[in-house]
Amino acid sequence: MRKISRLAETWWDYTTLDEQIMRDAAQLSEKDLLQLSRPGFKVIFHETLEEFYLAEALQYIEAWKQSTAAAPAGICGPIGPTEQLPLVAQLVNSLEINLKNCHFWGMDEWYEHGTEVPDTHPLSFVKANRDLLFNKIKPELRMPEENIHYPLASNLAEYTKSFDEIRCVTMQGGQGDAKHWAFNDPLKRSGAYADAPPTAEEYRQLSARIVDLHPITLMQNARTSGGGYVVGVPMQATTVGPVETWKAERVSIWQAGNHDNPFGMRLTAFMISKGIVDTAVPMSLLADHPNVEFHYYRKAIKSVDTEMH
């Protein structure tokens, strides 16, 4: 019998892991973290936030410059972080990159009242991408609306199919407190998963879908986007899944210290590096992806110490 979560007893999450895994991860120094790189998994440090977000923005440009009418390509990108998005627009405008043959996938969107939230919702990811990125690009350079793909309740199958029709050069993401990418949260501790979380093979079969959000994901988003007003955060979302993620040539995770904490930033890298896959820590599934990068703002790594402040 696995341990009961310390955070939400009717859910799976990282607190149900073997404690030795957590102790080993917590003890990692900055140097240890960097040395977790291995074939298929690369740990990269950035010394300044300017360097960090510019490097993230340049992955958009790198992907879009590879796209042609005959061989379309694009990037799947997050809301969280978002600081890279205005930089992407600035680069497109300054370099005069015509995006007419380029594609973009949004990773996720909030869902409530039986459908995705409208783009007028203050937390809408569609709205954030439009306001921070696409509306800042010169009209003559913008990609067509039909080249922008979101996992909406009405088009999940079409969204999944697009990853077979268009080359996804890079899937970017952040890491939340639930150790997720996009909204691939741990599952509830119920039904077939009452005594053990799903196997990696079962979780890997999940494609774009509507998901229930772990309570710590609700708390995180209330903290980062709602002043702590958790009842204002939808309890469900639509999300890109592992099925689409494994069709991306590269998975690139960006951690500036604003979303997960020093322990979480160590835990997932440790598990991926060592091939420890457990769906209570969804990010650990990336141990089996052939090309994963973890980017860190070095000053955010800090240490995992227990002390009063």
PDB file of N, CA and C in Angstrom, residues 158-205:
ATOM      1  N   GLU A 158      -9.209  16.742 -33.292  1.00  0.00           N
ATOM      2  CA  GLU A 158      -8.551  17.510 -34.357  1.00  0.00           C
ATOM      3  C   GLU A 158      -7.200  18.028 -33.876  1.00  0.00           C
ATOM      4  N   TYR A 159      -7.148  18.483 -32.629  1.00  0.00           N
ATOM      5  CA  TYR A 159      -5.894  18.970 -32.047  1.00  0.00           C
ATOM      6  C   TYR A 159      -4.849  17.855 -32.028  1.00  0.00           C
ATOM      7  N   THR A 160      -5.253  16.673 -31.569  1.00  0.00           N
ATOM      8  CA  THR A 160      -4.328  15.540 -31.547  1.00  0.00           C
ATOM      9  C   THR A 160      -3.843  15.198 -32.949  1.00  0.00           C
ATOM     10  N   LYS A 161      -4.741  15.183 -33.910  1.00  0.00           N
ATOM     11  CA  LYS A 161      -4.396  14.836 -35.290  1.00  0.00           C
ATOM     12  C   LYS A 161      -3.388  15.804 -35.880  1.00  0.00           C
ATOM     13  N   SER A 162      -3.441  17.066 -35.460  1.00  0.00           N
ATOM     14  CA  SER A 162      -2.550  18.077 -36.034  1.00  0.00           C
ATOM     15  C   SER A 162      -1.079  17.757 -35.765  1.00  0.00           C
ATOM     16  N   PHE A 163      -0.793  17.016 -34.695  1.00  0.00           N
ATOM     17  CA  PHE A 163       0.593  16.652 -34.395  1.00  0.00           C
ATOM     18  C   PHE A 163       1.118  15.593 -35.364  1.00  0.00           C
ATOM     19  N   ASP A 164       0.218  14.930 -36.076  1.00  0.00           N
ATOM     20  CA  ASP A 164       0.632  14.000 -37.128  1.00  0.00           C
ATOM     21  C   ASP A 164       0.802  14.704 -38.468  1.00  0.00           C
ATOM     22  N   GLU A 165       0.152  15.831 -38.620  1.00  0.00           N
ATOM     23  CA  GLU A 165       0.164  16.555 -39.892  1.00  0.00           C
ATOM     24  C   GLU A 165       1.221  17.644 -39.955  1.00  0.00           C
ATOM     25  N   ILE A 166       1.634  18.123 -38.793  1.00  0.00           N
ATOM     26  CA  ILE A 166       2.577  19.243 -38.699  1.00  0.00           C
ATOM     27  C   ILE A 166       3.700  18.839 -37.753  1.00  0.00           C
ATOM     28  N   ARG A 167       4.917  19.145 -38.118  1.00  0.00           N
ATOM     29  CA  ARG A 167       6.079  18.783 -37.303  1.00  0.00           C
ATOM     30  C   ARG A 167       6.186  19.715 -36.101  1.00  0.00           C
ATOM     31  N   CYS A 168       6.161  19.131 -34.918  1.00  0.00           N
ATOM     32  CA  CYS A 168       6.359  19.910 -33.697  1.00  0.00           C
ATOM     33  C   CYS A 168       7.841  19.857 -33.355  1.00  0.00           C
ATOM     34  N   VAL A 169       8.542  20.941 -33.608  1.00  0.00           N
ATOM     35  CA  VAL A 169       9.991  20.987 -33.391  1.00  0.00           C
ATOM     36  C   VAL A 169      10.301  20.950 -31.897  1.00  0.00           C
ATOM     37  N   THR A 170       9.536  21.726 -31.129  1.00  0.00           N
ATOM     38  CA  THR A 170       9.782  21.827 -29.687  1.00  0.00           C
ATOM     39  C   THR A 170       8.459  21.974 -28.953  1.00  0.00           C
ATOM     40  N   MET A 171       8.332  21.277 -27.843  1.00  0.00           N
ATOM     41  CA  MET A 171       7.252  21.535 -26.900  1.00  0.00           C
ATOM     42  C   MET A 171       7.880  22.131 -25.652  1.00  0.00           C
ATOM     43  N   GLN A 172       7.534  23.389 -25.379  1.00  0.00           N
ATOM     44  CA  GLN A 172       8.037  24.059 -24.187  1.00  0.00           C
ATOM     45  C   GLN A 172       7.055  23.884 -23.032  1.00  0.00           C
ATOM     46  N   GLY A 173       7.549  24.125 -21.839  1.00  0.00           N
ATOM     47  CA  GLY A 173       6.675  24.108 -20.684  1.00  0.00           C
ATOM     48  C   GLY A 173       7.370  24.649 -19.465  1.00  0.00           C
ATOM     49  N   GLY A 174       6.582  24.890 -18.448  1.00  0.00           N
ATOM     50  CA  GLY A 174       7.125  25.167 -17.137  1.00  0.00           C
ATOM     51  C   GLY A 174       6.906  23.929 -16.278  1.00  0.00           C
ATOM     52  N   GLN A 175       7.113  24.065 -14.978  1.00  0.00           N
ATOM     53  CA  GLN A 175       6.822  22.973 -14.044  1.00  0.00           C
ATOM     54  C   GLN A 175       6.057  23.519 -12.875  1.00  0.00           C
ATOM     55  N   GLY A 176       4.884  22.953 -12.617  1.00  0.00           N
ATOM     56  CA  GLY A 176       4.075  23.409 -11.509  1.00  0.00           C
ATOM     57  C   GLY A 176       4.369  22.668 -10.222  1.00  0.00           C
ATOM     58  N   ASP A 177       3.718  23.102  -9.149  1.00  0.00           N
ATOM     59  CA  ASP A 177       3.886  22.470  -7.844  1.00  0.00           C
ATOM     60  C   ASP A 177       3.496  20.994  -7.876  1.00  0.00           C
ATOM     61  N   ALA A 178       2.609  20.613  -8.797  1.00  0.00           N
ATOM     62  CA  ALA A 178       2.201  19.212  -8.925  1.00  0.00           C
ATOM     63  C   ALA A 178       3.182  18.400  -9.759  1.00  0.00           C
ATOM     64  N   LYS A 179       4.293  19.029 -10.141  1.00  0.00           N
ATOM     65  CA  LYS A 179       5.324  18.379 -10.973  1.00  0.00           C
ATOM     66  C   LYS A 179       4.749  17.955 -12.318  1.00  0.00           C
ATOM     67  N   HIS A 180       3.996  18.871 -12.918  1.00  0.00           N
ATOM     68  CA  HIS A 180       3.364  18.599 -14.200  1.00  0.00           C
ATOM     69  C   HIS A 180       3.987  19.433 -15.310  1.00  0.00           C
ATOM     70  N   TRP A 181       3.760  19.020 -16.553  1.00  0.00           N
ATOM     71  CA  TRP A 181       3.914  19.908 -17.694  1.00  0.00           C
ATOM     72  C   TRP A 181       2.528  20.059 -18.280  1.00  0.00           C
ATOM     73  N   ALA A 182       2.223  21.242 -18.817  1.00  0.00           N
ATOM     74  CA  ALA A 182       0.852  21.583 -19.173  1.00  0.00           C
ATOM     75  C   ALA A 182      -0.014  21.303 -17.935  1.00  0.00           C
ATOM     76  N   PHE A 183      -1.172  20.649 -18.114  1.00  0.00           N
ATOM     77  CA  PHE A 183      -1.985  20.272 -16.957  1.00  0.00           C
ATOM     78  C   PHE A 183      -2.041  18.754 -16.821  1.00  0.00           C
ATOM     79  N   ASN A 184      -0.912  18.105 -17.072  1.00  0.00           N
ATOM     80  CA  ASN A 184      -0.815  16.666 -16.842  1.00  0.00           C
ATOM     81  C   ASN A 184      -0.526  16.437 -15.355  1.00  0.00           C
ATOM     82  N   ASP A 185      -1.579  16.558 -14.566  1.00  0.00           N
ATOM     83  CA  ASP A 185      -1.480  16.422 -13.113  1.00  0.00           C
ATOM     84  C   ASP A 185      -1.518  14.948 -12.699  1.00  0.00           C
ATOM     85  N   PRO A 186      -1.108  14.655 -11.469  1.00  0.00           N
ATOM     86  CA  PRO A 186      -1.381  13.319 -10.930  1.00  0.00           C
ATOM     87  C   PRO A 186      -2.895  13.074 -10.895  1.00  0.00           C
ATOM     88  N   LEU A 187      -3.286  11.817 -10.895  1.00  0.00           N
ATOM     89  CA  LEU A 187      -4.699  11.472 -10.915  1.00  0.00           C
ATOM     90  C   LEU A 187      -5.253  11.303  -9.503  1.00  0.00           C
ATOM     91  N   LYS A 188      -6.580  11.242  -9.430  1.00  0.00           N
ATOM     92  CA  LYS A 188      -7.239  11.013  -8.155  1.00  0.00           C
ATOM     93  C   LYS A 188      -6.988   9.587  -7.669  1.00  0.00           C
ATOM     94  N   ARG A 189      -6.997   9.418  -6.362  1.00  0.00           N
ATOM     95  CA  ARG A 189      -6.798   8.105  -5.740  1.00  0.00           C
ATOM     96  C   ARG A 189      -8.166   7.433  -5.598  1.00  0.00           C
ATOM     97  N   SER A 190      -8.668   6.884  -6.695  1.00  0.00           N
ATOM     98  CA  SER A 190     -10.001   6.295  -6.688  1.00  0.00           C
ATOM     99  C   SER A 190     -10.099   5.237  -7.773  1.00  0.00           C
ATOM    100  N   GLY A 191     -11.162   4.432  -7.707  1.00  0.00           N
ATOM    101  CA  GLY A 191     -11.404   3.422  -8.726  1.00  0.00           C
ATOM    102  C   GLY A 191     -10.229   2.470  -8.865  1.00  0.00           C
ATOM    103  N   ALA A 192      -9.799   2.278 -10.109  1.00  0.00           N
ATOM    104  CA  ALA A 192      -8.690   1.368 -10.394  1.00  0.00           C
ATOM    105  C   ALA A 192      -7.378   1.861  -9.793  1.00  0.00           C
ATOM    106  N   TYR A 193      -7.343   3.156  -9.411  1.00  0.00           N
ATOM    107  CA  TYR A 193      -6.108   3.737  -8.892  1.00  0.00           C
ATOM    108  C   TYR A 193      -6.214   4.070  -7.406  1.00  0.00           C
ATOM    109  N   ALA A 194      -7.047   3.328  -6.697  1.00  0.00           N
ATOM    110  CA  ALA A 194      -7.214   3.578  -5.266  1.00  0.00           C
ATOM    111  C   ALA A 194      -5.979   3.191  -4.471  1.00  0.00           C
ATOM    112  N   ASP A 195      -5.294   2.138  -4.897  1.00  0.00           N
ATOM    113  CA  ASP A 195      -4.159   1.628  -4.137  1.00  0.00           C
ATOM    114  C   ASP A 195      -2.808   1.939  -4.763  1.00  0.00           C
ATOM    115  N   ALA A 196      -2.802   2.252  -6.044  1.00  0.00           N
ATOM    116  CA  ALA A 196      -1.558   2.581  -6.747  1.00  0.00           C
ATOM    117  C   ALA A 196      -1.894   3.510  -7.893  1.00  0.00           C
ATOM    118  N   PRO A 197      -1.005   4.449  -8.210  1.00  0.00           N
ATOM    119  CA  PRO A 197      -1.269   5.336  -9.347  1.00  0.00           C
ATOM    120  C   PRO A 197      -1.179   4.555 -10.650  1.00  0.00           C
ATOM    121  N   PRO A 198      -1.657   5.120 -11.758  1.00  0.00           N
ATOM    122  CA  PRO A 198      -1.559   4.414 -13.035  1.00  0.00           C
ATOM    123  C   PRO A 198      -0.108   4.103 -13.377  1.00  0.00           C
ATOM    124  N   THR A 199       0.080   3.065 -14.163  1.00  0.00           N
ATOM    125  CA  THR A 199       1.424   2.759 -14.641  1.00  0.00           C
ATOM    126  C   THR A 199       1.855   3.811 -15.653  1.00  0.00           C
ATOM    127  N   ALA A 200       3.145   3.843 -15.913  1.00  0.00           N
ATOM    128  CA  ALA A 200       3.654   4.776 -16.926  1.00  0.00           C
ATOM    129  C   ALA A 200       3.022   4.471 -18.282  1.00  0.00           C
ATOM    130  N   GLU A 201       2.842   3.184 -18.586  1.00  0.00           N
ATOM    131  CA  GLU A 201       2.252   2.805 -19.866  1.00  0.00           C
ATOM    132  C   GLU A 201       0.823   3.323 -19.984  1.00  0.00           C
ATOM    133  N   GLU A 202       0.058   3.241 -18.899  1.00  0.00           N
ATOM    134  CA  GLU A 202      -1.315   3.752 -18.921  1.00  0.00           C
ATOM    135  C   GLU A 202      -1.329   5.276 -19.089  1.00  0.00           C
ATOM    136  N   TYR A 203      -0.477   5.964 -18.349  1.00  0.00           N
ATOM    137  CA  TYR A 203      -0.461   7.428 -18.413  1.00  0.00           C
ATOM    138  C   TYR A 203      -0.007   7.899 -19.792  1.00  0.00           C
ATOM    139  N   ARG A 204       0.947   7.193 -20.381  1.00  0.00           N
ATOM    140  CA  ARG A 204       1.457   7.574 -21.698  1.00  0.00           C
ATOM    141  C   ARG A 204       0.387   7.507 -22.777  1.00  0.00           C
ATOM    142  N   GLN A 205      -0.679   6.751 -22.567  1.00  0.00           N
ATOM    143  CA  GLN A 205      -1.744   6.624 -23.546  1.00  0.00           C
ATOM    144  C   GLN A 205      -2.725   7.791 -23.527  1.00  0.00           C
TER     145      GLN A 205
END
